Tab-separated table of C-alpha atoms and ligand atoms in Angstrom:
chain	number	residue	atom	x	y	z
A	1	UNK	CA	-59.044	24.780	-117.262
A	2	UNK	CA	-56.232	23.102	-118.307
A	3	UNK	CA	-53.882	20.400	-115.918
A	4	UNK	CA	-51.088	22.834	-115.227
A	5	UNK	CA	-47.944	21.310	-113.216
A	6	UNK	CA	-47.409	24.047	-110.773
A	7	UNK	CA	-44.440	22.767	-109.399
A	8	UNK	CA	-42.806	22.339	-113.118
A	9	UNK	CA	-43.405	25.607	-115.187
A	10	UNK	CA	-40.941	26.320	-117.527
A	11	UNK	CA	-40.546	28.976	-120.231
A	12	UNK	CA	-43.266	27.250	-122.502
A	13	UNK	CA	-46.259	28.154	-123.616
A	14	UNK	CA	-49.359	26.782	-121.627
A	15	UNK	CA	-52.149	29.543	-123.063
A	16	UNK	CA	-54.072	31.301	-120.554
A	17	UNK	CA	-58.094	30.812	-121.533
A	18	UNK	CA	-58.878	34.419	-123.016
A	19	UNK	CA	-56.713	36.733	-125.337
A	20	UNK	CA	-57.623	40.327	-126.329
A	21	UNK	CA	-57.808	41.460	-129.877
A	22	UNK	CA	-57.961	44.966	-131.324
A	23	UNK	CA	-58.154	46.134	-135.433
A	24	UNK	CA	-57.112	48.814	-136.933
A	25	UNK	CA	-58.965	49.759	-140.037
A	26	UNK	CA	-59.226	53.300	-141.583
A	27	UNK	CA	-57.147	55.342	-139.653
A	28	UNK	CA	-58.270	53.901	-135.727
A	29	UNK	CA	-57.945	50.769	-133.766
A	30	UNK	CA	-61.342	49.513	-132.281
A	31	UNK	CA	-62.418	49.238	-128.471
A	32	UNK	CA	-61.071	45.249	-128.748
A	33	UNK	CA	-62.568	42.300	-127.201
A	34	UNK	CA	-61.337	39.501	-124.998
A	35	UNK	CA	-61.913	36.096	-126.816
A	36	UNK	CA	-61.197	32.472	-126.619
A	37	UNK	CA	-57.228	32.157	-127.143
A	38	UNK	CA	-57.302	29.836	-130.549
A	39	UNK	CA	-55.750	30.878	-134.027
A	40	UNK	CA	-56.620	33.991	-135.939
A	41	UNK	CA	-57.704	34.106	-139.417
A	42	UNK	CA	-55.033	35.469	-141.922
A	43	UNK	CA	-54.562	36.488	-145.551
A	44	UNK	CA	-51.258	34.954	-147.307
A	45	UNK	CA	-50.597	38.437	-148.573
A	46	UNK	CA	-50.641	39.793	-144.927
A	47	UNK	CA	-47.388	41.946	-144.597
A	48	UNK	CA	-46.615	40.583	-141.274
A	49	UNK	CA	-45.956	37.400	-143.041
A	50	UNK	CA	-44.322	38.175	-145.607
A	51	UNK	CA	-42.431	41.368	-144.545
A	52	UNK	CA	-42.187	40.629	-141.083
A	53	UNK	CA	-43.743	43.961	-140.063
A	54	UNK	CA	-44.512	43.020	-136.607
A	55	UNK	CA	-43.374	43.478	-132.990
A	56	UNK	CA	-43.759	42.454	-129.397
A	57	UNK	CA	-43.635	43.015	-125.958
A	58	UNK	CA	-42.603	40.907	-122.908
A	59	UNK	CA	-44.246	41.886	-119.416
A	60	UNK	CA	-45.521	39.918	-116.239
A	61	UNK	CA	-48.495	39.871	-113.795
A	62	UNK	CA	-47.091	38.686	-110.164
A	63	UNK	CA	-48.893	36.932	-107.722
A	64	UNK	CA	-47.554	38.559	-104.464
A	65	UNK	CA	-46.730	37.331	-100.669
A	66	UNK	CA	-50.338	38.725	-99.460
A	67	UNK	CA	-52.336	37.238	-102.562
A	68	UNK	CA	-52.594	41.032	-104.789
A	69	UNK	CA	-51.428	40.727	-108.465
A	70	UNK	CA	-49.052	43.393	-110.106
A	71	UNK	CA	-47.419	44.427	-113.030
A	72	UNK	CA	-43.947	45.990	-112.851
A	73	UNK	CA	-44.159	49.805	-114.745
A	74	UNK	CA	-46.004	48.426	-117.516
A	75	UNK	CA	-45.845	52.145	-119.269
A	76	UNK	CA	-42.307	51.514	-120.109
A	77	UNK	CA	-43.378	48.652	-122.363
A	78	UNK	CA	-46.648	50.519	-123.888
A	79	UNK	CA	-43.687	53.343	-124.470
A	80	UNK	CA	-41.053	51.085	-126.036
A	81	UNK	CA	-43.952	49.314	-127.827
A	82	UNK	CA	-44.618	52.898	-129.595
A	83	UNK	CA	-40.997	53.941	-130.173
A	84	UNK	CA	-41.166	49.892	-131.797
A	85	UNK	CA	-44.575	51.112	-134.110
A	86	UNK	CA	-42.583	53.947	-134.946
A	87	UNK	CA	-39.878	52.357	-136.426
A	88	UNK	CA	-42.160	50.170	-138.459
A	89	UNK	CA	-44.301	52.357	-140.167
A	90	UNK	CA	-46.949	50.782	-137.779
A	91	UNK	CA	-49.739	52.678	-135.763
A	92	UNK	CA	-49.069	53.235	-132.361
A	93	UNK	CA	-51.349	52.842	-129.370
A	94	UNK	CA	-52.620	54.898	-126.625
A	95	UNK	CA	-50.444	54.259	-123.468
A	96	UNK	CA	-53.302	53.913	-121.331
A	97	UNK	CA	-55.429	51.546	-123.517
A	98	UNK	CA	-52.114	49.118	-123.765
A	99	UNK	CA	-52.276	49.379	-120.032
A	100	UNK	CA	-56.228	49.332	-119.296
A	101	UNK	CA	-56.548	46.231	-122.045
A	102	UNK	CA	-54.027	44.195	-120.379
A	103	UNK	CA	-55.281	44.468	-116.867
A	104	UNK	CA	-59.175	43.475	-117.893
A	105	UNK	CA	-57.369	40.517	-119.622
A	106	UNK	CA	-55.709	40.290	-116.125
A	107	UNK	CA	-58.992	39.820	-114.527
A	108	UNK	CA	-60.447	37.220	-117.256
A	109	UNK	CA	-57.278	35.467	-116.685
A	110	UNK	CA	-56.299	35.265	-113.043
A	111	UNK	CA	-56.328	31.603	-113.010
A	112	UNK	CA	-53.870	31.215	-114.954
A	113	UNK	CA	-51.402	33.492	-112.490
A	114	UNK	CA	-49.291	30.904	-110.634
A	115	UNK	CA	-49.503	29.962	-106.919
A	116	UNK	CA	-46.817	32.880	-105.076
A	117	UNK	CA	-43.659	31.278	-105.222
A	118	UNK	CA	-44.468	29.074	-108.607
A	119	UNK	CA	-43.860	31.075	-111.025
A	120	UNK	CA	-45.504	34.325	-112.862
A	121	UNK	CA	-47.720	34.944	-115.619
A	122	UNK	CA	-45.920	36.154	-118.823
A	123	UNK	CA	-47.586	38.340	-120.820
A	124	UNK	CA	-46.897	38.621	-124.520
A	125	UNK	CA	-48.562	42.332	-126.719
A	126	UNK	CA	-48.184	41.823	-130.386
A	127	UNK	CA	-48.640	44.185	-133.074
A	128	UNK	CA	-48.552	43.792	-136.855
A	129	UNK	CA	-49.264	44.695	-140.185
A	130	UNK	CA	-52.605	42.502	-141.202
A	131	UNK	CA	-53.291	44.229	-143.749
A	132	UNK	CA	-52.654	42.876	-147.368
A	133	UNK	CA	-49.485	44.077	-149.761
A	134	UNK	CA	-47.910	42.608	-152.447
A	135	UNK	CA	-44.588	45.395	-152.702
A	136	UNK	CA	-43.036	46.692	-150.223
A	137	UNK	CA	-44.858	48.957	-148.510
A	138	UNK	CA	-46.553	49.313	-144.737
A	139	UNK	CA	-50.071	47.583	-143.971
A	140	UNK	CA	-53.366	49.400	-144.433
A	141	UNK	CA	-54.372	47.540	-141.478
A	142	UNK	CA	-52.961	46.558	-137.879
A	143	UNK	CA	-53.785	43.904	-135.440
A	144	UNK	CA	-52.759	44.114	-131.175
A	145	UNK	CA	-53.236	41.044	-129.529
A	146	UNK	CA	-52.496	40.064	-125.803
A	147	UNK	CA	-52.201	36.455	-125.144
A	148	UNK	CA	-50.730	34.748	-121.738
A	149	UNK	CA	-48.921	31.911	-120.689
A	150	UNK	CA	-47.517	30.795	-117.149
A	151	UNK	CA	-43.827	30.403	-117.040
A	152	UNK	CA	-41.518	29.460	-114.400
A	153	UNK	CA	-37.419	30.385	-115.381
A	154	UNK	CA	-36.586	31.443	-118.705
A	155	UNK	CA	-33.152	29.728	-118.194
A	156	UNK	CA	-33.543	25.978	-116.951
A	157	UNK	CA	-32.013	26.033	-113.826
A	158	UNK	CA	-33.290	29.987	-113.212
A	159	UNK	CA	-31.000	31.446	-110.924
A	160	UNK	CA	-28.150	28.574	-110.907
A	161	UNK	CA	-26.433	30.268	-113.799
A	162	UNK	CA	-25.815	30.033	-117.874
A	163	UNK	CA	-22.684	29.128	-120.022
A	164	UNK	CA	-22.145	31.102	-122.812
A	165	UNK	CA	-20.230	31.447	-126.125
A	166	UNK	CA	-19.155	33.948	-128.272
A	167	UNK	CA	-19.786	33.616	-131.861
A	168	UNK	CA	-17.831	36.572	-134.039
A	169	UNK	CA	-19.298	34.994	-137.358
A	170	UNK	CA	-22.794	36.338	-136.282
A	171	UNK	CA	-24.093	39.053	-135.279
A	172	UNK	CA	-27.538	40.088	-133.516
A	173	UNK	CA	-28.424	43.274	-135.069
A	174	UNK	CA	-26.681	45.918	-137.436
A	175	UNK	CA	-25.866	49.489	-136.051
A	176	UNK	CA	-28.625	50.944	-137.881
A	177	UNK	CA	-31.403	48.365	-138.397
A	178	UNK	CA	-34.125	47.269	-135.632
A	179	UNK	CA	-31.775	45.737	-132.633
A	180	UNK	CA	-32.855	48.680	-130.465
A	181	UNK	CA	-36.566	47.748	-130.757
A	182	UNK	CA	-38.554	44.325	-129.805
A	183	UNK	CA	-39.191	44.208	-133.707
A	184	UNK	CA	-40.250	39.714	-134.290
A	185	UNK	CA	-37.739	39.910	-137.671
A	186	UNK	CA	-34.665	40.256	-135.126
A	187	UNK	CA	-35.178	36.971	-133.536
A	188	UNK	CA	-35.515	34.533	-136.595
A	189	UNK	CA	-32.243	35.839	-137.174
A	190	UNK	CA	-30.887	34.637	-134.044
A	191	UNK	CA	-32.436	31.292	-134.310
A	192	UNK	CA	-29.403	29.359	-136.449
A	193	UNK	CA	-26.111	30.739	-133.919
A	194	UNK	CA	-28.607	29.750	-130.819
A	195	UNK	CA	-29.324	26.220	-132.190
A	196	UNK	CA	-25.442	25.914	-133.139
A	197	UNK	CA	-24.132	27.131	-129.194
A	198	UNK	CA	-27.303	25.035	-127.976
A	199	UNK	CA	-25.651	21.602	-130.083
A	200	UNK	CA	-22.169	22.182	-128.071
A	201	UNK	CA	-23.771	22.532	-124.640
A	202	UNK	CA	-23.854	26.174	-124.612
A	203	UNK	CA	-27.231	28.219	-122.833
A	204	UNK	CA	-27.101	31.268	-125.477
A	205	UNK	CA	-24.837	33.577	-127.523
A	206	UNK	CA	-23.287	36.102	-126.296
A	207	UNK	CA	-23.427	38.971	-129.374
A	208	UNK	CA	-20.620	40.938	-130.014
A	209	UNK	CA	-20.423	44.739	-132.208
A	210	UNK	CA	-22.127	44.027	-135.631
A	211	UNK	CA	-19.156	46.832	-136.530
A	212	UNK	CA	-15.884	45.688	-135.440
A	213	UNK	CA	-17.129	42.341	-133.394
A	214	UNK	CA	-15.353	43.569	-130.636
A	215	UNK	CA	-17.607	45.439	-128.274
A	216	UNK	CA	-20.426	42.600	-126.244
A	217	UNK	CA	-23.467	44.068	-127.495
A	218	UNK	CA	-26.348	41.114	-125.588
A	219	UNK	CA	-27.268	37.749	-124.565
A	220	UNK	CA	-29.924	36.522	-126.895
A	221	UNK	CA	-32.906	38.069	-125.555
A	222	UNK	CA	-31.527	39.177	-122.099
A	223	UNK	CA	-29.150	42.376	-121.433
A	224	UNK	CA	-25.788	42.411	-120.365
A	225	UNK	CA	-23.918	43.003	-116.578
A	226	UNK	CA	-20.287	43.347	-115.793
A	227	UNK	CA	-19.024	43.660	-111.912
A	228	UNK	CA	-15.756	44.658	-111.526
A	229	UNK	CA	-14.377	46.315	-108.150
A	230	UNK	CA	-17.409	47.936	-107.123
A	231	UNK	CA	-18.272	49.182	-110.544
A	232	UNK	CA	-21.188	47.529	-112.491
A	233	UNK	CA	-21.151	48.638	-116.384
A	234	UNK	CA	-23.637	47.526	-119.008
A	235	UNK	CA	-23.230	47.751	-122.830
A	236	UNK	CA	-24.473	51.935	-124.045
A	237	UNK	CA	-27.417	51.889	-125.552
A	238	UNK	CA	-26.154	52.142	-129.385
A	239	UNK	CA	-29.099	51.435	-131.106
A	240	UNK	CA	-28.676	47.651	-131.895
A	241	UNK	CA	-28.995	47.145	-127.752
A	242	UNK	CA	-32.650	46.582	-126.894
A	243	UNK	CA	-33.544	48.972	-124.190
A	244	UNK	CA	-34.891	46.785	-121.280
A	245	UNK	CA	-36.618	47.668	-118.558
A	246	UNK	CA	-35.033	45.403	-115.955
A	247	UNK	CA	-31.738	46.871	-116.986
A	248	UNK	CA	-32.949	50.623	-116.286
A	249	UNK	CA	-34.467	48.933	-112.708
A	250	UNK	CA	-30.997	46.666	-112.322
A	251	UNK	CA	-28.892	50.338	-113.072
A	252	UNK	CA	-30.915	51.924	-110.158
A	253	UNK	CA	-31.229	49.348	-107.795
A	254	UNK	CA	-27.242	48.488	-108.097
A	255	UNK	CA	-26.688	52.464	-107.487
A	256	UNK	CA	-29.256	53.873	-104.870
A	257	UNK	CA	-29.507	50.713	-102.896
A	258	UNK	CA	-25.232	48.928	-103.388
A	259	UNK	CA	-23.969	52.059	-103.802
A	260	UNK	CA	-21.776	50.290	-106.760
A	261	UNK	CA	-20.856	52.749	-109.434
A	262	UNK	CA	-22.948	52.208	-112.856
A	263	UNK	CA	-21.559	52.653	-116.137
A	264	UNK	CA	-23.454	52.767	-119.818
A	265	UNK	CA	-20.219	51.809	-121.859
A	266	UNK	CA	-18.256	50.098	-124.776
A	267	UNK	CA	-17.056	46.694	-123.350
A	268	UNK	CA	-14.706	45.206	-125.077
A	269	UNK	CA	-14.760	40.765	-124.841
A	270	UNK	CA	-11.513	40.586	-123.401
A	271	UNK	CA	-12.340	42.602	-120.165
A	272	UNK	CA	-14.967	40.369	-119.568
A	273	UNK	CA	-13.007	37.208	-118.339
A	274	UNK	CA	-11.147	38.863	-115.581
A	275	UNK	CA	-14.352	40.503	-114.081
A	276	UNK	CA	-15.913	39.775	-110.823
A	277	UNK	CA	-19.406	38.743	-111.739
A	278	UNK	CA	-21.346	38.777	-114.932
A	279	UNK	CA	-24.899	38.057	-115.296
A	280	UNK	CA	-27.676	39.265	-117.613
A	281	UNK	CA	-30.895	40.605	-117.222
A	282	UNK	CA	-35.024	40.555	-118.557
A	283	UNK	CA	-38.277	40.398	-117.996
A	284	UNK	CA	-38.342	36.672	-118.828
A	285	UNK	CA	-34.806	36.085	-117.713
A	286	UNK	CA	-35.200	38.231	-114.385
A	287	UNK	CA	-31.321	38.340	-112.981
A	288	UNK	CA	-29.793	35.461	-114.411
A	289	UNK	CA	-26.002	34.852	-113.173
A	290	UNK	CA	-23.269	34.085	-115.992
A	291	UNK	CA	-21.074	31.242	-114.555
A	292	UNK	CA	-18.387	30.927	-118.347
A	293	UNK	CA	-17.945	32.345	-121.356
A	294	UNK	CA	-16.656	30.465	-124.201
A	295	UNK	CA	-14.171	32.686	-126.768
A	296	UNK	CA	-12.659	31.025	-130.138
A	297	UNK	CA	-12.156	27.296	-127.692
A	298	UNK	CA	-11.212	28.869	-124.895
A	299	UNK	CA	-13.349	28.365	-121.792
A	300	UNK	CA	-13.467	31.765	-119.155
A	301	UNK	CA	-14.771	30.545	-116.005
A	302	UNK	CA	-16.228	33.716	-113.715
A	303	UNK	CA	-15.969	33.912	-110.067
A	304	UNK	CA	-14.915	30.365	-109.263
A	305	UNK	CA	-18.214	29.265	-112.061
A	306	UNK	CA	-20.865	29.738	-109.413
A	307	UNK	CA	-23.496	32.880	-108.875
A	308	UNK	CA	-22.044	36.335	-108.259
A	309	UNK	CA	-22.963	37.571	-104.229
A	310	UNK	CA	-23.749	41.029	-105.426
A	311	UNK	CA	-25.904	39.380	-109.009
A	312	UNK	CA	-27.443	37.454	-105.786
A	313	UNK	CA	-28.233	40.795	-103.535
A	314	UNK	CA	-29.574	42.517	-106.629
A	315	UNK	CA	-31.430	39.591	-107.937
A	316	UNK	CA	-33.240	39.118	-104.414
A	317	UNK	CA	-33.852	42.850	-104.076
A	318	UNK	CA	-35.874	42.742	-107.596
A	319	UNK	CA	-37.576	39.947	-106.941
A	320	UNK	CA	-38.414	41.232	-103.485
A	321	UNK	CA	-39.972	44.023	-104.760
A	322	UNK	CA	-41.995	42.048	-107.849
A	323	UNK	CA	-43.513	39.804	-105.067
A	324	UNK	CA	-43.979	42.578	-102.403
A	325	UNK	CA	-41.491	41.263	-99.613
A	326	UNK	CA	-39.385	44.567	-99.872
A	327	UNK	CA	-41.137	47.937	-100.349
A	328	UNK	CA	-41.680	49.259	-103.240
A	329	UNK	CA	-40.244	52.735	-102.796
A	330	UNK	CA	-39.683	54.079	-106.102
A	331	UNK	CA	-43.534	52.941	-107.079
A	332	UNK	CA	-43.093	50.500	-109.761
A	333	UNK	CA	-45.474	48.184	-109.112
A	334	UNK	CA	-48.407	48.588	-110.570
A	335	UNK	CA	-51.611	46.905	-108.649
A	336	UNK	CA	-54.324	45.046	-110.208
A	337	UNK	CA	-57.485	45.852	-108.793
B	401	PLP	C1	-36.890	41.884	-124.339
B	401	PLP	C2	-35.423	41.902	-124.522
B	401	PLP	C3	-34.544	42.247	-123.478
B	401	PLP	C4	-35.004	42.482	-122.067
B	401	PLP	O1	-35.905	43.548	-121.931
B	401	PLP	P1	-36.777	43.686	-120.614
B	401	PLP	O2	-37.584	44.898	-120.834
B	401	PLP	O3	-35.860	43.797	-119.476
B	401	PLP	O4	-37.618	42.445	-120.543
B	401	PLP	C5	-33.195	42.333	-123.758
B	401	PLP	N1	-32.713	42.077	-124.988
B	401	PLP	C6	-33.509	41.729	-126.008
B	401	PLP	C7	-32.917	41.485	-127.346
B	401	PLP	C8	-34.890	41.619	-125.805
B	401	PLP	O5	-35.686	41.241	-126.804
């Protein structure tokens, strides 16, 4: 095994030793294996690679307080991963193999789960088209592959906050195209605004409305939170929103355990600078406090530019529960013998 600094994960990749691999070829995906993590062979026509016809998933394993590992609902992602196949012509896979495969990687992998307190182990499903095509058209064959990586914060900094700008000349994802699944085409096109926000000092974008560029649609890969006099409203789910699971878990939490009010609504940009907290949320990202937001020059500091108290109270209630320290009553954690 590898040297891994413990005490300095970021979000990078540091492979775990196994991956597992499954093909689908005439009409049914295999058993899979778990192998060595190293490259995978390829043709140039593949149509992942040339028509991007590929998707992924972001989950964790956690290493909690009395030394178990767990995964937080992983259904949700084998789910979202199918509504994702769906949408791309691609074969879908049986909930409970997605599931079952992941946790005997788990167990090959263990490892590679950080110390409690260090960090977690990201897990990262891909699916695409390996199949060979030279128009147009969906792949005769498939590949799934589960690789992992510890990570400590997605965000440098993790829970001390991000600065954000909005950029109205780009958008995330149009109204009707792929935003609303994890589909890999959706990010390359985020790549040039984040490297331009990145170059002024910036953390992410903050994506408005592909429509009217008016309505805050996401940050980057992470979902968007708005507190505002007991009230805690997150984008509707339009169909260019990704669905994320921490935002259904943040929506509950903030209700059944703050008893703030939750809303799934248009937000327009301008209500967000006189808010009370902002903050976004992921798997990767966990709760991660929004402490500016930059609009055409102007700079919007929120809450005095320091972490929200209620983004802290629902941040440590989450992670409570991922690591075990707060019960799990609503049974989302998901124990790996
Ligand atoms: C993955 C992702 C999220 C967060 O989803 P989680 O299920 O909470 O990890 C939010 N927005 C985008 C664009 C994403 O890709």
């Amino acid at each position: 095994m590898q040297n891994i600094d413990w005490d300095n994960l970021g979000f990078d990749i540091n492979p775990a030793e196994k991956m597992f691999v499954s093909r689908y070829r005439d009409g049914a995906w295999d058993a899979g294996s778990i192998l060595d993590y190293g490259p995978i062979p390829l043709y140039p026509a593949a149509v992942v690679l040339n028509y991007g016809q590929g998707i992924f998933e972001g989950m964790k394993a956690y290493r909690m307080k009395d030394g178990r590992i767990a995964m937080f609902k992983p259904e949700d992602n084998a789910t979202r991963l199918n509504a994702g196949c769906r949408r791309l012509c691609m074969p879908e896979l049986d909930e409970d193999f997605f599931v079952t495969s992941i946790e005997a990687l788990l167990r090959e992998n263990l490892d590679f789960i950080p110390p409690f307190g260090k960090g977690d182990l990201y897990i990262r499903p891909i699916l695409f088209g390996s199949g060979q095509m030279l128009g147009v058209n969906p792949a005769d064959e498939y590949t799934f592959i589960v690789y992992m990586s510890p990570v400590g914060p997605y965000f440098k900094g993790g829970f001390s906050g991000i600065r954000l700008k909005i950029r109205r000349d780009y958008h995330r994802a149009p109204l009707l195209g792929t935003g609303g699944v994890k589909a890999i085409g959706n990010y390359a096109a985020s790549l040039e605004p984040k490297r331009m926000v990145k170059e002024e000092g910036y953390d992410e974008v903050l994506y408005l409305d592909a429509r009217t560029s008016s309505y805050v649609e996401e940050v980057g890969s992470a979902n968007f939170f708005l507190l505002k006099d007991g009230v805690i409203a997150t984008p509707r789910l339009s169909g260019s929103i990704l669905p994320g699971t921490t935002r259904n878990e943040v929506l509950v939490l903030a209700k059944e355990r703050f008893g703030l009010v939750p809303q799934e609504r248009d937000i327009r940009y301008d209500e967000l600078f006189s808010a009370d907290e902002l903050f976004c949320t992921g798997t990767a990202a966990v709760i991660t406090p929004i402490l500016s937001v930059n609009f055409e020059g102007e700079n919007h500091v929120i809450g005095g530019g320091s972490p929200g108290k209620k983004t802290r109270e629902l941040y440590e209630e989450l992670k409570g529960i991922q690591l075990g320290d707060i019960e799990d009553e609503r049974g989302w954690l998901h124990i790996v013998e």
